[in-house]
Coordinates of C-alpha atoms and ligand atoms in Angstrom, one line a residue:
X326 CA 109.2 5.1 90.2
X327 CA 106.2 3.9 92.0
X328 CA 103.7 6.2 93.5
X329 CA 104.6 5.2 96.5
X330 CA 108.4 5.8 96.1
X331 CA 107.5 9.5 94.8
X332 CA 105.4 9.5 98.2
X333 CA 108.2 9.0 100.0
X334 CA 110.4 11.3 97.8
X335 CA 108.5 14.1 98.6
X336 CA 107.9 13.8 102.3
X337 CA 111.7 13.7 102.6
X338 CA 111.7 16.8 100.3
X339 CA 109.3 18.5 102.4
X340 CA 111.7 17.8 105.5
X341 CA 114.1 19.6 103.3
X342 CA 112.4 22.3 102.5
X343 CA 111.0 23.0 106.5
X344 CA 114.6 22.9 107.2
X345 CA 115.9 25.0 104.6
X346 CA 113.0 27.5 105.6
X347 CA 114.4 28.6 109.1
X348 CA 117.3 30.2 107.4
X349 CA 114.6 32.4 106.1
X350 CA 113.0 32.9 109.5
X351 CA 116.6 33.1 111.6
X352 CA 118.9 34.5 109.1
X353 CA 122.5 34.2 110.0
X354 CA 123.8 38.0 110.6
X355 CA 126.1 38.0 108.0
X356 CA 123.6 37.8 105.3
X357 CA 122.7 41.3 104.0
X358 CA 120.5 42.2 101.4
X359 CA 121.3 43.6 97.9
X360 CA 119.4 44.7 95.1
X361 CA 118.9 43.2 91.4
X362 CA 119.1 45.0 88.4
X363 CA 115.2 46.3 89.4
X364 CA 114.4 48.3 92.6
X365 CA 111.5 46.1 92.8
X366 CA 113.4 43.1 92.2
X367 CA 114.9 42.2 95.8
X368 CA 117.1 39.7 96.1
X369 CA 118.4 38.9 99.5
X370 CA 121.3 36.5 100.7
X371 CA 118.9 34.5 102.0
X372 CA 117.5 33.2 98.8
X373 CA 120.8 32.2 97.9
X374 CA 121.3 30.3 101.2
X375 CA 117.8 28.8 101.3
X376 CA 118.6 27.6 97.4
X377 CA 122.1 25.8 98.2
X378 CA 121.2 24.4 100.9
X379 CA 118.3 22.7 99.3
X380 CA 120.5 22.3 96.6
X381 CA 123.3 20.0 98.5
X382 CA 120.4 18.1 100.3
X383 CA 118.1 17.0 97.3
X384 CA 121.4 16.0 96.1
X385 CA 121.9 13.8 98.4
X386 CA 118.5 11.8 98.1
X387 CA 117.5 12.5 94.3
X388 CA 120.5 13.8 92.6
X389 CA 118.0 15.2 89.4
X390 CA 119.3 18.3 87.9
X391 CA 117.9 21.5 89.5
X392 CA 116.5 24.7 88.0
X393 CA 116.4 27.5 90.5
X394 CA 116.1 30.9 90.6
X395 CA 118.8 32.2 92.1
X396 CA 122.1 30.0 90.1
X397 CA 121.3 27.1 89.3
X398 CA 120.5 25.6 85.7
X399 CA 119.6 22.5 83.6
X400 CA 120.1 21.8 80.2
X401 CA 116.8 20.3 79.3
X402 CA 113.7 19.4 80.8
X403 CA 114.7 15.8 79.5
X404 CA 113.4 13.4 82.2
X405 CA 113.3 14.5 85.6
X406 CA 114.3 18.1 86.9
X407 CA 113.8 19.8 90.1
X408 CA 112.5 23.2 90.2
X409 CA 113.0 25.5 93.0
X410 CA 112.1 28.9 93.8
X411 CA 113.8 29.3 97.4
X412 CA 111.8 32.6 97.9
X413 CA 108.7 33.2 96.3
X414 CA 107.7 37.0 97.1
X415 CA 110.9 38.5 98.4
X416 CA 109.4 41.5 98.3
X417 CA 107.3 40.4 101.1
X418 CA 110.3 39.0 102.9
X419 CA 111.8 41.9 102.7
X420 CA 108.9 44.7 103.6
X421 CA 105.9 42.8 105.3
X422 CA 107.9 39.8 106.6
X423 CA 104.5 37.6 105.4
X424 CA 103.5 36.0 102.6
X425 CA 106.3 34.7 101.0
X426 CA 107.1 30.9 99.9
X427 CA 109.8 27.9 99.0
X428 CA 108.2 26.0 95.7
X429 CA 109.9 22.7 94.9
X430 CA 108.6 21.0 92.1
X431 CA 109.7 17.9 90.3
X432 CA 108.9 18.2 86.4
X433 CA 108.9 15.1 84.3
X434 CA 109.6 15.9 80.5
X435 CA 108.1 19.1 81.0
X436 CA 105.3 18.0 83.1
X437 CA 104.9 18.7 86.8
X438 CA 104.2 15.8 88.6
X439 CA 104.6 16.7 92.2
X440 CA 104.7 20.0 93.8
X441 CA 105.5 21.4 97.3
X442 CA 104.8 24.9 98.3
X443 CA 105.6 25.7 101.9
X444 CA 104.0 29.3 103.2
X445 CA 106.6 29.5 105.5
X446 CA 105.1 32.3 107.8
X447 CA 102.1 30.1 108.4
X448 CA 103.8 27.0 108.6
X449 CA 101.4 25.3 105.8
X450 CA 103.1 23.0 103.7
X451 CA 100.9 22.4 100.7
X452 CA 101.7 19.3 98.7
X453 CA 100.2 17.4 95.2
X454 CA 101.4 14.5 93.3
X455 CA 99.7 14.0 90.1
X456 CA 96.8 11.9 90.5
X457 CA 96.7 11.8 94.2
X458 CA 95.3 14.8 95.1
X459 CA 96.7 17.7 97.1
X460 CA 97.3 18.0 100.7
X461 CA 97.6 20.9 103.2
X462 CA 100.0 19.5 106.4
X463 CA 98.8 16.3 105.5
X464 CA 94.5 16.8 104.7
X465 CA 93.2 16.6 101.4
X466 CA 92.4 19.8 99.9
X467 CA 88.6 19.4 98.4
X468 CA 87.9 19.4 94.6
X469 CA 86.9 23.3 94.0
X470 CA 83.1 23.8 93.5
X471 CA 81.9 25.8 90.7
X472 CA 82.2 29.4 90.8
X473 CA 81.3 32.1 87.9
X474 CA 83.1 35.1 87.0
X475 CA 80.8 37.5 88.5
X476 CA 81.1 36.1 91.8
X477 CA 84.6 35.5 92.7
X478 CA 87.4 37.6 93.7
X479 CA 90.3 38.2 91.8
X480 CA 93.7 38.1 92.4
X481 CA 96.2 40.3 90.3
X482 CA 98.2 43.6 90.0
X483 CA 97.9 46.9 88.7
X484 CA 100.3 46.0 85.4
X485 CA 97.5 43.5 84.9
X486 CA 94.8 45.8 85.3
X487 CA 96.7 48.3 83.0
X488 CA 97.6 46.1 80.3
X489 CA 94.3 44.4 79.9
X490 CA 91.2 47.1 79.8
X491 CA 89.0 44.1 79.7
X492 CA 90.3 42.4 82.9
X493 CA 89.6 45.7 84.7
X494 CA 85.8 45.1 83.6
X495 CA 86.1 42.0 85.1
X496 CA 87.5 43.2 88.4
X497 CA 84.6 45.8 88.1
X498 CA 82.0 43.2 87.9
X499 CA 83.2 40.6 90.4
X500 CA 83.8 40.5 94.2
X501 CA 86.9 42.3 93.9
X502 CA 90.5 41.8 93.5
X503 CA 93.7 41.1 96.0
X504 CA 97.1 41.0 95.6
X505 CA 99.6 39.0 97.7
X506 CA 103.0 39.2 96.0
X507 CA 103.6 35.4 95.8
X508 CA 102.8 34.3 92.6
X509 CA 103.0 30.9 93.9
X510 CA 100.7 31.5 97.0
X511 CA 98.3 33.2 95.0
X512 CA 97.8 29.8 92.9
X513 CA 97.1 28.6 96.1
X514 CA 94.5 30.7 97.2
X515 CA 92.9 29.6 94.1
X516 CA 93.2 26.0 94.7
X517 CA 91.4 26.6 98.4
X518 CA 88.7 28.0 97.2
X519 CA 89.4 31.4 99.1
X520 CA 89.7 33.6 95.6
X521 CA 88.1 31.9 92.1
X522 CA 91.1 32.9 90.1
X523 CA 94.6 34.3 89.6
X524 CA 95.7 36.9 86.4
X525 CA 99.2 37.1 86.3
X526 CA 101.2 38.3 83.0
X527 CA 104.5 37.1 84.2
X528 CA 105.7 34.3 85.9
X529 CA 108.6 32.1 85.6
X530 CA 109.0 28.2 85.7
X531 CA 109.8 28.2 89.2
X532 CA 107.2 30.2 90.5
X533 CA 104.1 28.0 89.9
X534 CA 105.6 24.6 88.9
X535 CA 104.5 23.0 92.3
X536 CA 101.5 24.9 92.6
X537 CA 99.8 24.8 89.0
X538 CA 99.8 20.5 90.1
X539 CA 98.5 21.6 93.6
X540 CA 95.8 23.9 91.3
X541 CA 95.3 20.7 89.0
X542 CA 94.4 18.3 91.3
X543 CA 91.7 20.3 92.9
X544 CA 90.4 20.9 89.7
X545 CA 91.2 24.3 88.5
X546 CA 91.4 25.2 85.1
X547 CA 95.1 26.8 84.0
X548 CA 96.4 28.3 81.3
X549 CA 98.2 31.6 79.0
X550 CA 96.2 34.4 79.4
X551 CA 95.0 34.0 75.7
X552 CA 93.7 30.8 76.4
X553 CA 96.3 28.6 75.4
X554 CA 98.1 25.6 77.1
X555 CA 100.5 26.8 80.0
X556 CA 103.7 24.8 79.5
X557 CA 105.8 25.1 82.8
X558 CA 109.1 25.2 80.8
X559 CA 108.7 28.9 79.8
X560 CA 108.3 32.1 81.2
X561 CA 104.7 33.7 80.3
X562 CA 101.2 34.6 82.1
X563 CA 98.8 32.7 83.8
X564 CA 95.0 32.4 84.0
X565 CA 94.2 30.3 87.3
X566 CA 91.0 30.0 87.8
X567 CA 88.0 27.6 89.3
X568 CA 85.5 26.0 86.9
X569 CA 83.5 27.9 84.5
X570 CA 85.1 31.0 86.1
X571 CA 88.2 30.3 83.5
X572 CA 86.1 29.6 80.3
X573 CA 84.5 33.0 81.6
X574 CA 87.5 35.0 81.9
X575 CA 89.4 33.8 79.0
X576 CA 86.0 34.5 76.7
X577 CA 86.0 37.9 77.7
X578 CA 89.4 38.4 77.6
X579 CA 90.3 36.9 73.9
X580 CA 87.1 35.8 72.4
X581 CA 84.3 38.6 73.3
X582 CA 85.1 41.6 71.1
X583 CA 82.3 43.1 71.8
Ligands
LIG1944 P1 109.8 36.4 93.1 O1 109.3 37.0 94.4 O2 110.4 35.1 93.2 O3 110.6 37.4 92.3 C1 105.2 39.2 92.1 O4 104.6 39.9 91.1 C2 105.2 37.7 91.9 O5 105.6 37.4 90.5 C3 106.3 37.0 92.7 O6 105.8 35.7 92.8 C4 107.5 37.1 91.9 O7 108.5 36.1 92.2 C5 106.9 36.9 90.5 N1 107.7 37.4 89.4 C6 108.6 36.7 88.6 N2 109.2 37.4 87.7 C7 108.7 38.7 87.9 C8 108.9 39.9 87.2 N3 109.8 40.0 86.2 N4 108.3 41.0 87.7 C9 107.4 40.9 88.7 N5 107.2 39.8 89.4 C10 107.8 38.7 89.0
LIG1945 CA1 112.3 34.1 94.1

């Protein structure tokens, strides 16, 4: 497929995904909320609405098979694969109503090579095919300037902080740290230069498929929290981070002993 076709592919995907998003912001009454097997781990009837129905729609204009949260699975990452978290951050959804987001990505043997991740409370659609850059509502994001550990802000959680006694020294000596709840729109802060990197010990394919290209394409660095390659087909942690901020983290983190 051309870049051009892709182009096309994804604006009509984006259209989708806009769509899909006012179930989220006018639920139908009947959709109540129930819990997974976690208290923390909300899961409303709205994902499950939000995930069909872009489900049935990319379907319709892309037929790939389509890994997403909330029921649906692929065999293999063989060729092309949509995957679709229909709410990132349902905590949020649930308790601040903010914050929360729909990640499409479509992954090529593995390989993301074009993301969407609409904040749907802002209305910001952020968008990156691979090699073309990365768009917010349709301007190009710029490439991230170099930052250093010292002086960024951080974005992770308290399991983070509790696991990894050197990442709190890190925290200690930077800016300071945030926490948004979307693991997705957390990437994104990253890639917009509004915090110089993300910690994360746990994310799944489908929550930063679409925005690790988005990160990419600005030029942030990404990877496993020990430094190694972050492959999107498994479920692991994530270093996001601006340029040398990451060789900084990741060398105090794994390589600094000391
Ligand atoms: P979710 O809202 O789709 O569940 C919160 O820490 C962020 O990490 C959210 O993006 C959340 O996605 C994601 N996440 C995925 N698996 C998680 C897990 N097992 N525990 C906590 N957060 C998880
Ligand atoms: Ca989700």
């Amino acid at each position: 497929m051309m870049t051009r076709d892709l182009t096309n592919l994804m604006a009509a995907a984006a259209d989708i995904v806009r769509d899909a998003a006012t179930i989220a912001t006018e639920p139908p009454k009947d959709l109540t909320i129930s819990t997974k097997a976690h208290r923390n781990d909300l899961v409303t009837a709205v994902d499950k609405a939000v995930e069909e129905r872009i489900a049935t729609r990319l379907a319709e204009i892309a037929p790939y098979p389509l890994l997403g949260e909330e029921g649906h699975d692929i065999d293999s990452f063989a060729g092309r694969v949509w995957v679709l978290d229909p709410i990132d951050g349902t905590l949020n959804y649930v308790e601040t109503h903010r914050d929360y987001a729909i990640s499409l990505a479509l992954v090529e043997d593995g390989v993301p090579i074009a993301g969407l991740v609409y904040d749907v409370v802002a209305s910001r659609m952020y968008e990156a095919i691979r090699g073309e850059g990365a768009r917010v509502n349709g301007s190009l994001l710029p490439r991230l300037e170099p930052r250093h550990r010292d002086d960024i802000v951080v974005i992770t959680d308290i399991k983070e902080l509790d696991a990894l006694p050197r990442l709190r020294e890190i925290v200690t000596l930077s800016r300071g740290h945030r926490r948004y709840g979307s693991a997705a729109l957390e990437c994104i802060e990253v890639a917009c230069g509004r915090a110089g990197a993300f910690v994360h010990l746990w994310v799944a394919p489908w929550d930063i498929a679409a925005a690790i290209l988005v990160l990419t394409e600005v030029g942030a660095r990404v990877s496993r929290i020990d430094g190694t390659p972050l492959d999107v087909r498994y479920k692991g942690s994530i270093v996001a981070a601006a340029d040398p901020a990451h060789d900084e983290i990741i060398e105090r983190l794994v390589r600094d002993a000391t």
